[in-house]
Coordinates of N, CA and C in Angstrom, one line a residue:
X111 N 5.8 -25.7 -11.8 CA 5.7 -24.3 -12.2 C 6.8 -23.7 -12.0
X112 N 7.2 -24.0 -10.8 CA 8.8 -23.3 -10.2 C 8.6 -22.0 -9.7
X113 N 9.9 -21.5 -9.4 CA 9.5 -20.2 -8.8 C 9.6 -18.8 -9.7
X114 N 8.9 -17.9 -9.1 CA 9.2 -16.7 -10.0 C 9.5 -15.2 -9.1
X115 N 10.6 -14.6 -9.5 CA 11.2 -13.4 -8.5 C 11.0 -12.4 -9.4
X116 N 10.6 -11.2 -8.8 CA 10.8 -10.1 -9.8 C 11.4 -8.9 -8.8
X117 N 11.9 -8.0 -9.7 CA 12.4 -6.7 -8.8 C 11.5 -5.8 -8.9
X118 N 11.3 -5.6 -7.3 CA 10.4 -4.7 -7.1 C 11.2 -3.4 -6.2
X119 N 10.6 -2.4 -5.8 CA 11.2 -1.2 -5.3 C 10.3 -1.1 -4.2
X120 N 10.7 -0.8 -2.6 CA 10.2 -0.6 -2.0 C 10.3 0.8 -0.8
X121 N 9.6 1.5 -0.6 CA 9.9 2.7 -0.2 C 8.6 3.2 1.1
X122 N 9.4 4.1 2.0 CA 8.4 4.6 3.0 C 8.0 5.7 2.6
X123 N 6.6 5.6 2.2 CA 6.0 7.1 1.9 C 5.7 8.5 2.8
X124 N 5.9 7.8 4.0 CA 5.8 9.0 5.1 C 7.7 9.3 5.4
X125 N 8.6 8.9 4.9 CA 9.7 9.3 5.3 C 10.7 9.3 4.1
X126 N 9.9 10.5 3.0 CA 10.6 10.3 1.9 C 12.2 10.5 1.7
X127 N 12.9 11.2 3.1 CA 14.3 11.3 3.1 C 15.1 10.1 2.7
X128 N 14.2 9.2 3.1 CA 15.0 7.8 2.9 C 14.6 7.3 1.7
X129 N 15.8 6.6 1.1 CA 16.1 6.0 -0.4 C 15.0 4.7 -0.4
X130 N 14.7 4.5 -1.7 CA 13.9 3.4 -2.0 C 14.9 1.9 -2.0
X131 N 14.4 0.8 -1.7 CA 15.1 -0.2 -1.6 C 14.6 -0.8 -2.9
X132 N 15.4 -1.5 -3.9 CA 15.1 -2.6 -4.6 C 15.8 -4.0 -4.4
X133 N 14.7 -4.6 -4.3 CA 14.6 -6.3 -4.0 C 14.3 -7.2 -4.9
X134 N 14.7 -8.4 -4.9 CA 14.0 -9.2 -5.6 C 13.2 -10.3 -4.8
X135 N 12.0 -9.9 -5.2 CA 10.9 -10.5 -4.3 C 10.6 -11.9 -5.0
X136 N 10.3 -12.9 -4.0 CA 9.6 -14.2 -4.5 C 8.0 -14.0 -4.4
X137 N 7.7 -14.2 -6.0 CA 6.3 -14.0 -6.3 C 5.3 -15.4 -6.1
X138 N 4.8 -15.0 -5.0 CA 3.6 -16.1 -4.6 C 1.9 -15.9 -4.7
X139 N 1.3 -16.8 -5.7 CA 0.0 -16.3 -5.7 C -0.6 -16.9 -4.7
X140 N -0.3 -17.7 -3.9 CA -0.9 -18.7 -3.1 C -0.6 -17.8 -1.4
X141 N 0.1 -16.7 -1.7 CA 0.4 -16.4 -0.3 C -0.7 -15.0 -0.3
X142 N -1.1 -14.3 0.5 CA -2.1 -13.4 0.9 C -1.4 -11.7 0.8
X143 N -0.4 -11.6 1.4 CA 0.3 -10.4 2.0 C 1.8 -10.2 1.3
X144 N 2.2 -8.8 1.4 CA 3.6 -8.6 1.4 C 4.2 -8.9 2.6
X145 N 5.5 -9.7 2.6 CA 6.1 -10.2 3.8 C 7.7 -9.6 3.5
X146 N 8.4 -9.1 4.7 CA 9.5 -8.2 4.6 C 10.2 -8.7 5.8
X147 N 12.0 -9.1 5.3 CA 12.7 -9.6 6.3 C 12.7 -7.9 7.4
X148 N 13.2 -8.5 8.5 CA 13.9 -7.3 9.7 C 14.3 -6.1 9.1
X149 N 15.5 -6.4 8.5 CA 16.8 -5.6 8.0 C 15.9 -4.5 6.9
X150 N 14.9 -5.1 6.4 CA 14.4 -4.2 5.4 C 13.5 -3.2 6.1
X151 N 12.8 -3.6 6.8 CA 11.9 -2.7 7.7 C 12.6 -1.6 8.5
X152 N 13.9 -2.1 8.9 CA 14.7 -1.1 9.8 C 15.5 -0.1 8.6
X153 N 15.6 -0.6 7.5 CA 16.2 0.2 6.7 C 15.4 1.5 6.0
X154 N 14.2 1.2 6.1 CA 13.0 2.1 5.7 C 12.1 2.7 7.0
X155 N 12.9 2.6 8.1 CA 12.3 3.1 9.3 C 11.0 2.9 9.7
X156 N 10.7 1.8 9.7 CA 9.2 1.2 10.2 C 9.2 1.0 11.3
X157 N 8.4 1.2 11.8 CA 8.3 1.0 13.5 C 7.6 -0.6 14.0
X158 N 8.5 -1.6 14.2 CA 8.3 -2.8 14.5 C 7.5 -3.2 15.8
X159 N 7.1 -1.8 16.5 CA 6.6 -2.1 17.7 C 5.4 -1.5 17.9
X160 N 4.4 -1.2 16.7 CA 3.3 -0.7 16.3 C 2.0 -1.5 16.3
X161 N 2.2 -2.6 15.6 CA 1.5 -3.9 15.5 C 1.8 -4.9 15.1
X162 N 0.6 -5.8 15.7 CA 1.3 -7.5 15.5 C 0.0 -8.0 14.7
X163 N 0.3 -9.1 14.3 CA -0.7 -9.9 13.6 C 0.1 -11.4 14.0
X164 N -1.1 -12.0 14.1 CA -1.0 -13.7 14.5 C -1.0 -14.4 13.1
X165 N -0.2 -15.1 12.4 CA 0.0 -15.7 11.4 C -0.1 -17.2 11.5
X166 N -0.4 -17.9 10.2 CA -0.4 -19.3 10.4 C 0.5 -19.8 9.4
X167 N 1.3 -20.4 9.4 CA 2.7 -21.0 8.2 C 2.0 -22.3 7.6
X168 N 2.7 -22.4 6.6 CA 2.4 -23.5 5.7 C 2.6 -25.0 6.5
X169 N 3.3 -25.1 7.4 CA 3.3 -26.0 8.3 C 2.2 -26.2 9.5
X170 N 1.4 -25.1 9.5 CA 0.5 -25.3 10.1 C 0.8 -24.6 11.7
X171 N 2.1 -24.1 11.7 CA 2.2 -23.6 13.1 C 1.8 -21.8 12.9
X172 N 1.9 -21.6 14.2 CA 1.2 -20.0 14.0 C 1.9 -19.3 15.1
X173 N 2.0 -17.8 14.9 CA 2.9 -17.2 15.6 C 2.9 -15.6 15.5
X174 N 3.5 -14.7 16.3 CA 3.0 -13.2 16.1 C 4.1 -12.5 15.5
X175 N 4.1 -11.7 14.5 CA 4.9 -11.3 13.9 C 4.7 -9.6 13.6
X176 N 5.6 -8.7 13.6 CA 4.9 -7.5 13.5 C 4.3 -7.0 12.1
X177 N 3.8 -5.9 12.0 CA 2.7 -5.4 11.0 C 3.2 -4.3 10.7
X178 N 3.9 -3.8 9.7 CA 4.5 -2.7 9.5 C 3.9 -1.8 8.3
X179 N 4.1 -0.6 8.2 CA 3.4 0.1 6.7 C 3.3 1.4 7.5
X180 N 3.0 2.6 6.4 CA 2.5 2.1 5.0 C 3.5 1.8 4.0
X181 N 3.7 0.9 3.4 CA 4.9 0.8 2.3 C 4.1 1.0 1.0
X182 N 5.3 1.8 0.3 CA 5.0 2.0 -1.2 C 5.7 0.9 -1.9
X183 N 5.1 0.3 -2.8 CA 5.6 -1.1 -3.6 C 5.4 -0.6 -5.3
X184 N 6.7 -0.7 -5.7 CA 6.6 -0.1 -7.2 C 7.2 -1.2 -7.9
X185 N 6.3 -1.7 -9.3 CA 6.9 -2.4 -10.1 C 6.5 -1.9 -11.5
X186 N 7.7 -2.0 -12.2 CA 7.7 -1.1 -13.6 C 6.6 0.3 -13.4
X187 N 5.6 0.2 -14.6 CA 4.8 1.5 -14.2 C 3.7 1.3 -13.4
X188 N 4.0 0.5 -12.3 CA 2.8 0.4 -11.0 C 3.2 1.0 -10.2
X189 N 2.2 1.3 -9.0 CA 2.6 1.2 -7.6 C 1.4 1.5 -6.8
X190 N 1.8 0.6 -5.5 CA 0.6 0.3 -4.3 C 1.2 0.7 -3.1
X191 N 0.2 1.2 -2.5 CA 0.4 1.1 -0.7 C 0.0 -0.2 -0.2
X192 N 0.7 -0.4 1.0 CA 0.5 -1.8 1.7 C 1.0 -2.1 2.6
X193 N 0.4 -2.9 3.6 CA 1.1 -3.3 5.0 C 2.0 -4.4 4.6
X194 N 3.0 -4.5 5.8 CA 3.7 -5.7 5.5 C 3.7 -6.5 6.8
X195 N 4.0 -7.8 6.6 CA 4.3 -8.8 7.6 C 6.0 -8.7 7.7
X196 N 6.3 -8.6 9.0 CA 8.0 -8.9 8.9 C 8.2 -9.9 9.5
X197 N 8.8 -10.7 8.5 CA 9.2 -12.2 8.7 C 10.4 -12.7 7.9
X198 N 10.8 -14.3 7.8 CA 11.7 -14.5 7.3 C 13.1 -13.7 6.5
X199 N 13.7 -14.1 5.7 CA 14.7 -13.8 5.3 C 14.9 -13.0 3.8
X200 N 13.6 -13.4 3.1 CA 13.2 -12.7 1.5 C 11.9 -12.0 1.8
X201 N 11.9 -11.1 0.7 CA 10.8 -10.4 0.3 C 9.6 -11.3 -0.4
X202 N 8.8 -11.5 0.1 CA 7.2 -12.1 -0.4 C 6.1 -11.4 -0.9
X203 N 6.0 -11.3 -2.5 CA 5.0 -10.6 -2.9 C 3.7 -11.5 -2.7
X204 N 2.8 -11.1 -2.1 CA 1.7 -12.0 -2.5 C 0.3 -11.4 -3.2
X205 N -0.6 -12.2 -3.3 CA -1.7 -11.9 -4.2 C -2.2 -10.3 -3.7
X206 N -2.5 -9.8 -2.7 CA -3.3 -8.4 -2.5 C -2.3 -7.5 -3.1
X207 N -1.1 -7.2 -2.8 CA -0.4 -6.1 -3.6 C -0.3 -6.5 -5.2
X208 N -0.2 -7.8 -5.4 CA -0.3 -8.0 -6.7 C -1.8 -7.5 -7.5
X209 N -2.6 -7.5 -6.8 CA -3.9 -7.4 -7.5 C -4.1 -5.8 -7.4
X210 N -3.8 -5.1 -6.3 CA -3.6 -3.6 -6.6 C -2.4 -3.3 -7.4
X211 N -1.5 -3.8 -7.7 CA -0.6 -3.4 -9.3 C -1.2 -3.7 -10.2
X212 N -2.0 -4.8 -10.1 CA -2.7 -5.3 -11.6 C -1.6 -5.9 -12.6
X213 N -0.8 -6.8 -11.9 CA 0.2 -7.5 -12.5 C -0.2 -9.1 -12.7
X214 N 0.6 -9.8 -13.6 CA -0.2 -11.1 -13.7 C 1.3 -12.1 -13.7
X215 N 1.1 -13.2 -13.3 CA 2.6 -14.2 -13.4 C 2.0 -14.8 -14.9
X216 N 2.9 -15.0 -15.7 CA 3.0 -15.9 -16.7 C 4.0 -17.0 -16.4
X217 N 3.3 -18.3 -16.1 CA 3.8 -19.3 -15.8 C 5.0 -20.0 -16.8
X218 N 4.5 -19.8 -17.7 CA 5.5 -20.9 -19.0 C 7.0 -19.8 -19.0
X219 N 6.8 -18.4 -18.5 CA 8.0 -17.9 -18.8 C 8.7 -17.4 -17.4
X220 N 8.0 -17.9 -16.1 CA 8.4 -18.1 -15.0 C 8.8 -16.2 -14.8
X221 N 7.2 -15.3 -15.2 CA 8.0 -14.0 -15.2 C 6.4 -13.2 -14.5
X222 N 6.9 -12.3 -13.7 CA 5.7 -11.3 -13.3 C 5.8 -10.1 -14.3
X223 N 4.1 -9.7 -14.6 CA 4.3 -8.7 -15.7 C 3.1 -7.7 -15.4
X224 N 3.1 -6.6 -16.1 CA 2.2 -5.9 -16.2 C 1.1 -6.7 -16.8
X225 N -0.2 -6.1 -16.2 CA -1.5 -7.0 -16.9 C -1.6 -6.3 -18.3
X226 N -1.3 -7.4 -19.2 CA -1.1 -6.7 -20.8 C -2.5 -6.1 -21.1
X227 N -3.7 -6.7 -20.4 CA -4.9 -6.2 -20.6 C -5.1 -4.5 -20.3
X228 N -4.2 -4.2 -19.4 CA -4.0 -2.7 -19.1 C -2.6 -2.3 -19.0
X229 N -2.3 -2.3 -20.1 CA -0.4 -1.8 -19.9 C -0.2 -0.4 -19.7
X230 N -0.8 0.6 -19.7 CA -0.9 1.8 -19.5 C -0.8 2.2 -17.7
X231 N -2.2 1.9 -17.5 CA -2.3 2.2 -15.9 C -3.1 0.9 -15.1
X232 N -2.8 0.8 -13.9 CA -3.4 -0.4 -13.5 C -5.2 -0.3 -13.4
X233 N -5.8 -1.4 -13.4 CA -7.3 -1.2 -13.5 C -7.5 -2.1 -12.0
X234 N -8.7 -1.9 -11.4 CA -9.2 -2.4 -10.6 C -11.0 -2.6 -10.6
X235 N -11.1 -4.0 -10.2 CA -12.7 -4.4 -10.5 C -13.0 -3.9 -9.0
X236 N -14.2 -3.2 -9.2 CA -14.7 -2.9 -7.8 C -16.2 -2.9 -7.5
X237 N -16.6 -4.2 -8.2 CA -18.2 -4.6 -8.1 C -18.4 -5.9 -7.3

């Protein structure tokens, strides 16, 4: 399938005086959460010392990383609020925020799009 990237906007909804940041995120339906590099967390004024999560990486190794939030994540006409793991050098958009945004990946076009079944606002299945 290849790699899918999407331009998303990240903001700190608690510190509205800080400008949002637009980033090219790697879209990964096999990952669960939002991951951001440390420099993004610092630019958004997020406290790196508040909470940690123990994670397991694809190679099976485990480590503790900071968990920050809330983060406001925006894509096209959608937004959601999420926590983020702080690791790596790139932003990774996982399945949980994607589900909250109600977006889908078009593999043939290697593109993230608003769910065509719900073009005007996000839909959530809660049953």
